[in-house]
Amino acid sequence: MEQLPGGLAELVGPVKGTVTLPLHLAWSGLRTFDLGDEKLLLGMYRIVLLNGRYEDFTSYLDGGLLVSHWPVLRKMLGRGVRAAWEDRFAVLRQASAA
């Protein structure tokens, strides 16, 4: 996936507060997410990972949060998306094995 960032340090999205996703990501259902609520955070990350492009990944995802929530989050993704991220970032594969 050429749209993936080169490194997790490029993921500098918010770590707290409320985020409203643009329509090109969340075109139906919930668009606003309180990052203090783990269920909402995971839902937002799932939407961005499944529907996003490079600009979305770097704007809405945080590298540290992605790694810490990856063991649960990876189960919410399709095999292709999960494999693409784990193939690019070994730390995600390691987090899921821990």
PDB file of C-alpha atoms in Angstrom, residues 16-89:
ATOM      1  CA  LYS A  16      -7.243  13.350  23.464  1.00  0.00           C
ATOM      2  CA  GLY A  17     -10.342  15.410  22.955  1.00  0.00           C
ATOM      3  CA  THR A  18     -13.053  15.080  20.367  1.00  0.00           C
ATOM      4  CA  VAL A  19     -12.437  14.419  16.677  1.00  0.00           C
ATOM      5  CA  THR A  20     -14.927  14.865  13.849  1.00  0.00           C
ATOM      6  CA  LEU A  21     -13.986  12.893  10.760  1.00  0.00           C
ATOM      7  CA  PRO A  22     -14.612  14.355   7.307  1.00  0.00           C
ATOM      8  CA  LEU A  23     -17.359  12.910   5.118  1.00  0.00           C
ATOM      9  CA  HIS A  24     -14.923  11.108   2.807  1.00  0.00           C
ATOM     10  CA  LEU A  25     -13.992   8.898   5.771  1.00  0.00           C
ATOM     11  CA  ALA A  26     -17.232   8.615   7.726  1.00  0.00           C
ATOM     12  CA  TRP A  27     -20.071   9.056   5.261  1.00  0.00           C
ATOM     13  CA  SER A  28     -22.718   7.311   7.336  1.00  0.00           C
ATOM     14  CA  GLY A  29     -23.308   6.917  11.029  1.00  0.00           C
ATOM     15  CA  LEU A  30     -21.106   8.366  13.724  1.00  0.00           C
ATOM     16  CA  ARG A  31     -18.618  11.060  12.663  1.00  0.00           C
ATOM     17  CA  THR A  32     -17.589  12.559  16.026  1.00  0.00           C
ATOM     18  CA  PHE A  33     -15.462  10.555  18.444  1.00  0.00           C
ATOM     19  CA  ASP A  34     -14.376  11.210  22.046  1.00  0.00           C
ATOM     20  CA  LEU A  35     -10.844   9.812  22.198  1.00  0.00           C
ATOM     21  CA  GLY A  36     -11.176   9.361  25.959  1.00  0.00           C
ATOM     22  CA  ASP A  37     -13.692   6.575  25.297  1.00  0.00           C
ATOM     23  CA  GLU A  38     -11.730   3.498  24.199  1.00  0.00           C
ATOM     24  CA  LYS A  39     -14.652   2.056  22.248  1.00  0.00           C
ATOM     25  CA  LEU A  40     -15.048   5.308  20.284  1.00  0.00           C
ATOM     26  CA  LEU A  41     -11.295   5.616  19.757  1.00  0.00           C
ATOM     27  CA  LEU A  42     -11.142   2.088  18.347  1.00  0.00           C
ATOM     28  CA  GLY A  43     -14.112   2.820  16.115  1.00  0.00           C
ATOM     29  CA  MET A  44     -12.491   5.949  14.734  1.00  0.00           C
ATOM     30  CA  TYR A  45      -9.162   4.197  14.147  1.00  0.00           C
ATOM     31  CA  ARG A  46     -10.964   1.383  12.342  1.00  0.00           C
ATOM     32  CA  ILE A  47     -12.713   3.855  10.023  1.00  0.00           C
ATOM     33  CA  VAL A  48      -9.471   5.699   9.256  1.00  0.00           C
ATOM     34  CA  LEU A  49      -7.473   2.505   8.693  1.00  0.00           C
ATOM     35  CA  LEU A  50     -10.115   1.053   6.384  1.00  0.00           C
ATOM     36  CA  ASN A  51     -11.047   4.183   4.422  1.00  0.00           C
ATOM     37  CA  GLY A  52      -8.118   6.542   4.783  1.00  0.00           C
ATOM     38  CA  ARG A  53      -5.259   7.740   2.657  1.00  0.00           C
ATOM     39  CA  TYR A  54      -1.820   8.931   3.706  1.00  0.00           C
ATOM     40  CA  GLU A  55      -3.105  12.397   4.681  1.00  0.00           C
ATOM     41  CA  ASP A  56      -5.832  10.832   6.831  1.00  0.00           C
ATOM     42  CA  PHE A  57      -3.447   8.442   8.557  1.00  0.00           C
ATOM     43  CA  THR A  58      -1.042  11.240   9.492  1.00  0.00           C
ATOM     44  CA  SER A  59      -3.821  13.630  10.572  1.00  0.00           C
ATOM     45  CA  TYR A  60      -6.088  11.331  12.602  1.00  0.00           C
ATOM     46  CA  LEU A  61      -3.893   8.497  13.900  1.00  0.00           C
ATOM     47  CA  ASP A  62      -1.250   8.670  16.615  1.00  0.00           C
ATOM     48  CA  GLY A  63       1.630   6.194  16.407  1.00  0.00           C
ATOM     49  CA  GLY A  64       1.706   5.461  20.130  1.00  0.00           C
ATOM     50  CA  LEU A  65      -2.038   4.937  20.381  1.00  0.00           C
ATOM     51  CA  LEU A  66      -2.000   2.748  17.278  1.00  0.00           C
ATOM     52  CA  VAL A  67       0.665   0.458  18.756  1.00  0.00           C
ATOM     53  CA  SER A  68      -0.941   0.262  22.194  1.00  0.00           C
ATOM     54  CA  HIS A  69      -4.396  -0.548  20.800  1.00  0.00           C
ATOM     55  CA  TRP A  70      -3.216  -2.748  17.911  1.00  0.00           C
ATOM     56  CA  PRO A  71      -3.852  -6.136  19.606  1.00  0.00           C
ATOM     57  CA  VAL A  72      -7.592  -5.317  19.772  1.00  0.00           C
ATOM     58  CA  LEU A  73      -7.779  -3.108  16.708  1.00  0.00           C
ATOM     59  CA  ARG A  74      -6.257  -5.684  14.358  1.00  0.00           C
ATOM     60  CA  LYS A  75      -9.224  -7.986  15.018  1.00  0.00           C
ATOM     61  CA  MET A  76     -11.549  -5.265  13.705  1.00  0.00           C
ATOM     62  CA  LEU A  77      -9.785  -5.004  10.337  1.00  0.00           C
ATOM     63  CA  GLY A  78      -9.848  -7.079   7.196  1.00  0.00           C
ATOM     64  CA  ARG A  79      -6.934  -9.387   6.500  1.00  0.00           C
ATOM     65  CA  GLY A  80      -5.546  -7.163   3.730  1.00  0.00           C
ATOM     66  CA  VAL A  81      -5.425  -3.995   5.826  1.00  0.00           C
ATOM     67  CA  ARG A  82      -4.067  -5.837   8.854  1.00  0.00           C
ATOM     68  CA  ALA A  83      -1.346  -7.532   6.791  1.00  0.00           C
ATOM     69  CA  ALA A  84      -0.346  -4.317   5.015  1.00  0.00           C
ATOM     70  CA  TRP A  85       0.190  -2.461   8.306  1.00  0.00           C
ATOM     71  CA  GLU A  86       1.909  -5.385  10.045  1.00  0.00           C
ATOM     72  CA  ASP A  87       4.173  -6.002   7.043  1.00  0.00           C
ATOM     73  CA  ARG A  88       5.209  -2.329   6.968  1.00  0.00           C
ATOM     74  CA  PHE A  89       5.596  -1.927  10.752  1.00  0.00           C
TER      75      PHE A  89
END
